[in-house]
Short mmCIF file of N, CA and C in Angstrom, two decimals:
data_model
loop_
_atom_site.label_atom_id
_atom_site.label_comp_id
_atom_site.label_asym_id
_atom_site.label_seq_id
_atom_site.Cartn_x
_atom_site.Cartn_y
_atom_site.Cartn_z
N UNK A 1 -76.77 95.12 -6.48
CA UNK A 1 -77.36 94.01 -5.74
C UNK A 1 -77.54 92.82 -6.67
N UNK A 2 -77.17 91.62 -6.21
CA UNK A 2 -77.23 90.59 -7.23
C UNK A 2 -78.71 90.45 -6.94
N UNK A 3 -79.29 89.99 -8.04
CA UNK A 3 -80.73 89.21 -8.13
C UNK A 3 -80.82 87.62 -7.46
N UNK A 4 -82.42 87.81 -6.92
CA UNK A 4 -82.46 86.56 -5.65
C UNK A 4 -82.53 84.87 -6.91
N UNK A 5 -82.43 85.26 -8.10
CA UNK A 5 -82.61 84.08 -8.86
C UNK A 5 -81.16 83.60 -8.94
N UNK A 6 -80.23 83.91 -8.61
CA UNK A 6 -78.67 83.73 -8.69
C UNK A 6 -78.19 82.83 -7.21
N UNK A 7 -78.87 83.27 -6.43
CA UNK A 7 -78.87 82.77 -5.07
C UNK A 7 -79.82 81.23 -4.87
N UNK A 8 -80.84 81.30 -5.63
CA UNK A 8 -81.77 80.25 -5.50
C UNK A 8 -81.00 79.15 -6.80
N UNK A 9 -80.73 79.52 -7.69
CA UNK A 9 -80.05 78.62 -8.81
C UNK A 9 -78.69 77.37 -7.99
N UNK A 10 -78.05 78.49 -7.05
CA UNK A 10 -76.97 78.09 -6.53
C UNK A 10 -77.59 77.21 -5.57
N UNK A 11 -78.78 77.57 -4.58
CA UNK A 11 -78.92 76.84 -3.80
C UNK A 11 -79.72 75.54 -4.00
N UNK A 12 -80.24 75.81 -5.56
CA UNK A 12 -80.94 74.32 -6.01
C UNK A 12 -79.88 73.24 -6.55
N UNK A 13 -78.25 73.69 -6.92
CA UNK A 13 -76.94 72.83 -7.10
C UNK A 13 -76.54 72.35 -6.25
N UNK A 14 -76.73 73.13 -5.17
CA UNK A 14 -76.09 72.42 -3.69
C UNK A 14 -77.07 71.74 -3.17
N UNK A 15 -77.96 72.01 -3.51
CA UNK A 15 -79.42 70.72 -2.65
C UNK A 15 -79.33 69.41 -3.19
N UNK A 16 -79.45 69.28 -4.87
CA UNK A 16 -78.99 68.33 -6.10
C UNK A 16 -77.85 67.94 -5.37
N UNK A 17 -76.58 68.45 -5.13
CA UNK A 17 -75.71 67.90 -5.21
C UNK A 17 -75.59 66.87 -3.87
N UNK A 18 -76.11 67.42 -3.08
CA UNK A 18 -76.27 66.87 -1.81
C UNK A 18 -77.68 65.82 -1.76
N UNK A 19 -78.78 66.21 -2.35
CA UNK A 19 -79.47 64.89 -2.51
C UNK A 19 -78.76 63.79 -3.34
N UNK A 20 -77.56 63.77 -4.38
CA UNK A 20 -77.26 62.82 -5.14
C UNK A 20 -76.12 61.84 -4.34
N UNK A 21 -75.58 62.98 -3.93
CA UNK A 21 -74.87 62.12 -2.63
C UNK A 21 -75.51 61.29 -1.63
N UNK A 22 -76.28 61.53 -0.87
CA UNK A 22 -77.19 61.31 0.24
C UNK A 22 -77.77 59.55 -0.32
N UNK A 23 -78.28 59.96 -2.00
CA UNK A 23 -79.15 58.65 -2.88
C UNK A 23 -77.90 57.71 -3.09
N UNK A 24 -76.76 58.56 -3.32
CA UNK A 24 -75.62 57.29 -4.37
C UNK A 24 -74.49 56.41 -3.26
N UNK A 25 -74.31 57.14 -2.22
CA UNK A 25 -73.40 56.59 -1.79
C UNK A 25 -73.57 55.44 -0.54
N UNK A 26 -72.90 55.02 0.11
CA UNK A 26 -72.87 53.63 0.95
C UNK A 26 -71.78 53.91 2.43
N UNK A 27 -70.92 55.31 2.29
CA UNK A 27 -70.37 55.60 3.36
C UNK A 27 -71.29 56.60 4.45
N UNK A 28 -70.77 56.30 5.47
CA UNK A 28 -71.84 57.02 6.23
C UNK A 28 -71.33 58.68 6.90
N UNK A 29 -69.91 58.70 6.48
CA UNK A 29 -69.49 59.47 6.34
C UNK A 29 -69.89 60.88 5.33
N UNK A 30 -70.23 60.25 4.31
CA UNK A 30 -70.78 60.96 3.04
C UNK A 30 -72.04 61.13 2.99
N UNK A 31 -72.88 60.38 3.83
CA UNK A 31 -74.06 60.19 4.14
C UNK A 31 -74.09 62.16 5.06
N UNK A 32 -73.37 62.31 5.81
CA UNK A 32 -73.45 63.32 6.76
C UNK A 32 -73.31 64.68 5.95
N UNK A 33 -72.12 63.85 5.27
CA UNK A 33 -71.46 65.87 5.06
C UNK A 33 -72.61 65.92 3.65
N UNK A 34 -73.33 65.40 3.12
CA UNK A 34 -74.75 64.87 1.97
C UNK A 34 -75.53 66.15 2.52
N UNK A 35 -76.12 65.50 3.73
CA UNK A 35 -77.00 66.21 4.78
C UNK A 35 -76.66 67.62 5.07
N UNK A 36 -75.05 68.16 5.16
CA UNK A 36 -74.72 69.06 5.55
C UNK A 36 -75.23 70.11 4.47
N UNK A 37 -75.52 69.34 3.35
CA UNK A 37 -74.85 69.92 1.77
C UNK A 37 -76.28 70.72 1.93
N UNK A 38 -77.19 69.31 1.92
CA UNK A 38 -78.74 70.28 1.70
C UNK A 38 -79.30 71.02 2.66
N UNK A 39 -78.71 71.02 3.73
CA UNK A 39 -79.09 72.10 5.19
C UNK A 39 -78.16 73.37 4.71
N UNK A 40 -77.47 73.38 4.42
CA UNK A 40 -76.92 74.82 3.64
C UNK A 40 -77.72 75.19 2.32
N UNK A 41 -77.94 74.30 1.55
CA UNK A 41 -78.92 74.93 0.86
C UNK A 41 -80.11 75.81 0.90
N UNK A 42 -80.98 75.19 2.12
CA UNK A 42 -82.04 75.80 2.54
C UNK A 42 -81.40 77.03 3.27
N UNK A 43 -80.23 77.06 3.70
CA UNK A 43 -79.37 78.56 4.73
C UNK A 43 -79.22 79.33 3.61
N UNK A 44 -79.04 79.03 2.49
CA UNK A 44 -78.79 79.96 1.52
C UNK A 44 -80.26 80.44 0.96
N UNK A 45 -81.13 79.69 0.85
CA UNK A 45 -82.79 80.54 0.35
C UNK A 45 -82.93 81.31 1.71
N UNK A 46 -83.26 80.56 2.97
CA UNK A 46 -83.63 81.91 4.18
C UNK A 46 -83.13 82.98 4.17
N UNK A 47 -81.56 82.79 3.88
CA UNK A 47 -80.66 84.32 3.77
C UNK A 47 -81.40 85.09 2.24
N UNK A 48 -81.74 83.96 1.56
CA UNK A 48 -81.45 85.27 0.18
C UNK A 48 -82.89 85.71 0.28
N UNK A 49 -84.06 85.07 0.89
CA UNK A 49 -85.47 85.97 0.60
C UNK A 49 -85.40 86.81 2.08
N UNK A 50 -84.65 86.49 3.22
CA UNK A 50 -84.84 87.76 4.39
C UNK A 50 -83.88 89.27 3.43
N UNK A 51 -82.95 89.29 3.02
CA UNK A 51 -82.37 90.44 2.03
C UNK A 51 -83.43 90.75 1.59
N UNK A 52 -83.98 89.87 0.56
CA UNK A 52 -85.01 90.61 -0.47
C UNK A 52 -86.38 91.05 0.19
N UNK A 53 -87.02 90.70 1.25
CA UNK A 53 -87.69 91.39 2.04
C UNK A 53 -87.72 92.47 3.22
N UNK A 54 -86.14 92.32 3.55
CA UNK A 54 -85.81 93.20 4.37
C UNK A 54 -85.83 92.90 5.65
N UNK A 55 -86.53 91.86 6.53
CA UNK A 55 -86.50 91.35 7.55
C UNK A 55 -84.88 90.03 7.88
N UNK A 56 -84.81 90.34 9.46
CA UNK A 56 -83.84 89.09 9.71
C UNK A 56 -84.50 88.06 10.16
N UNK A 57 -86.11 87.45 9.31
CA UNK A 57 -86.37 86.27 10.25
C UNK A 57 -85.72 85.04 9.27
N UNK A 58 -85.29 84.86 8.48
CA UNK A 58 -84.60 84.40 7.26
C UNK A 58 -83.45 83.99 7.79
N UNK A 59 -82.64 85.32 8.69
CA UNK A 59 -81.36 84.76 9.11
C UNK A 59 -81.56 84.37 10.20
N UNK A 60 -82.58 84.91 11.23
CA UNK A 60 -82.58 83.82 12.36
C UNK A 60 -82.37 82.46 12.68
N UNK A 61 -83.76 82.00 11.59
CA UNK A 61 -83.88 80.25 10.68
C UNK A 61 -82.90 79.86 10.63
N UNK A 62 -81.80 80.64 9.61
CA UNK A 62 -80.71 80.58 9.41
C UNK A 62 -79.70 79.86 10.08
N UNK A 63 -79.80 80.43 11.66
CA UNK A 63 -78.78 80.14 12.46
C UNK A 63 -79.45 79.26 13.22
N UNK A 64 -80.56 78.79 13.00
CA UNK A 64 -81.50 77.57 13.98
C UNK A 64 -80.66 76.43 13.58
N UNK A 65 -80.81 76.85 12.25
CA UNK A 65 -80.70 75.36 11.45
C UNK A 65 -78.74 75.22 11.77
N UNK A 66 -78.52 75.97 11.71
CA UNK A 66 -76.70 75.74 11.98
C UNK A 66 -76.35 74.91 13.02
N UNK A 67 -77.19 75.55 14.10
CA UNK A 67 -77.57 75.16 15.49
C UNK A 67 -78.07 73.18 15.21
N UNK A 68 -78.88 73.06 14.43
CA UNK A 68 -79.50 71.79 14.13
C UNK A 68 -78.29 70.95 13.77
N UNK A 69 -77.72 71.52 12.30
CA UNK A 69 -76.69 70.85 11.91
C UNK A 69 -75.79 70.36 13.16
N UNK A 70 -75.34 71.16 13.94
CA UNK A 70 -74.35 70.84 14.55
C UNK A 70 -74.64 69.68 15.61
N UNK A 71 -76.00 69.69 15.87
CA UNK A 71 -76.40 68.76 16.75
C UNK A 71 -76.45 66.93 15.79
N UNK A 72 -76.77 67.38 14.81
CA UNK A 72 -76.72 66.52 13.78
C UNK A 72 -75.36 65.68 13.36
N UNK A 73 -74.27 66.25 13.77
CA UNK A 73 -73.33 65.96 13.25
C UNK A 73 -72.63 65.58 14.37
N UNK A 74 -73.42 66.12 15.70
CA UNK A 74 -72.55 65.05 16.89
C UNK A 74 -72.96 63.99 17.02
N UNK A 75 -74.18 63.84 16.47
CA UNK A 75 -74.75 62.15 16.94
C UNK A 75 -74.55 61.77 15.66
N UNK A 76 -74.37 61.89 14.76
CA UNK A 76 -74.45 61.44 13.54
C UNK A 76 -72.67 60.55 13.60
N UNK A 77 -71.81 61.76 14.18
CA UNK A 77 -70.68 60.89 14.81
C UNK A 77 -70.49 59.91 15.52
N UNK A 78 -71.33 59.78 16.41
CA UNK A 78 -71.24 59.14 17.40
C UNK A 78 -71.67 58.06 17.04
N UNK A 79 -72.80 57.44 15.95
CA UNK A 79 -73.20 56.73 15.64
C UNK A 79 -71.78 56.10 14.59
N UNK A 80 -71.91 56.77 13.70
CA UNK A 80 -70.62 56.25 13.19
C UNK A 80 -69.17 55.25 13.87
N UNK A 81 -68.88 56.06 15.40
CA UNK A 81 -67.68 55.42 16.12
C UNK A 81 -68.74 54.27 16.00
N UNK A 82 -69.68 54.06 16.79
CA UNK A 82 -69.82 52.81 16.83
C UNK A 82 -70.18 51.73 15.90
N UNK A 83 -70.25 52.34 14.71
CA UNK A 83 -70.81 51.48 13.40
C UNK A 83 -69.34 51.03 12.94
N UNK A 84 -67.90 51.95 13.10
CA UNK A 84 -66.78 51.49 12.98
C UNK A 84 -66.01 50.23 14.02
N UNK A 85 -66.49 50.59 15.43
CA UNK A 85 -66.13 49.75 16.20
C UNK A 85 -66.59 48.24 15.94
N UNK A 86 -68.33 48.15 16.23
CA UNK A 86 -68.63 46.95 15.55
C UNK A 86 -68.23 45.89 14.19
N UNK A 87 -68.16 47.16 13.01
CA UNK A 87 -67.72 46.16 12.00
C UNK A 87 -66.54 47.07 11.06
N UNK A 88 -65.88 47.11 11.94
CA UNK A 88 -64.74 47.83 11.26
C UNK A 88 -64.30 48.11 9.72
N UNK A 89 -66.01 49.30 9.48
CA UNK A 89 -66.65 49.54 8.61
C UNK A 89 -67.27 50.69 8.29
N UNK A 90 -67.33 51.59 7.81
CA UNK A 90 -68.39 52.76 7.81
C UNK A 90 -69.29 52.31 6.94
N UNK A 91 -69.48 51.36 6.21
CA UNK A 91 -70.49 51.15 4.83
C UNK A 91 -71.98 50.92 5.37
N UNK A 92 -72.98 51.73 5.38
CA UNK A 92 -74.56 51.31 5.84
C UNK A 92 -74.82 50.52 5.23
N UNK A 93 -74.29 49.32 4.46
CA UNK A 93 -74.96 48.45 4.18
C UNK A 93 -74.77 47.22 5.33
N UNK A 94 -73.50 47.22 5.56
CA UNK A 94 -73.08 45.86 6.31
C UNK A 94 -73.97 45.67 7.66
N UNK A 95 -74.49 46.97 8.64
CA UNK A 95 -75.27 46.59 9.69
C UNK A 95 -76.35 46.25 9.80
N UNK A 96 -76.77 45.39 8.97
CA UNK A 96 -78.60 44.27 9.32
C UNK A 96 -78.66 44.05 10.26
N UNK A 97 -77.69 43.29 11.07
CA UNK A 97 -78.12 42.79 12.39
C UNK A 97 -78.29 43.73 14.01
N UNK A 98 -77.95 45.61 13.04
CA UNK A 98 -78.50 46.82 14.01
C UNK A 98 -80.10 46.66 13.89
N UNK A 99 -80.97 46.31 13.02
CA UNK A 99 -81.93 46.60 13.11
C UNK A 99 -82.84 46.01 14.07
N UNK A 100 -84.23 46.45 13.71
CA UNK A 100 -85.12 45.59 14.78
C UNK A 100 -85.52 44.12 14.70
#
């Protein structure tokens, strides 16, 4: 059995890696799959402490959040077509005049 510190190491690289994305970049594209990065992260701690306790409420979470992502990533699209349509652009910087 691998040890749960191997699982949590990995899932604190993919959180990092996905918060650095999320902080550095300007596409909104990258902005998403960022988001995707650190919602798998947290899928990877629920999975690795329901193993180490023995319960599936870990993987339930698990599959909430998959469930979330995916909802996340249709509007997160959808927003995008139209951030391309308007300024035939994905960059979150260029839309000021979306705001309030």
């Amino acid at each position: 059995m691998v040890p749960i510190e191997y699982y949590l190491v990995l899932s604190a690289a993919v959180f990092s890696i996905g918060l650095y994305g999320l902080l550095t970049r300007e596409n909104a594209l990258l902005f998403l799959m960022s988001v995707e990065l650190m919602l798998n992260a947290a899928n990877i701690n629920f999975v690795a402490f329901s193993v180490q306790w023995g319960n599936l409420t870990g993987q339930v979470m698990s599959l909430f959040v998959m469930g979330l992502a995916a909802a996340e990533v249709a509007v997160g699209i959808g927003i995008i077509l139209v951030l391309y349509r308007n300024f035939n652009d994905v960059d979150v910087t260029l839309p000021q005049s979306m705001r309030w």
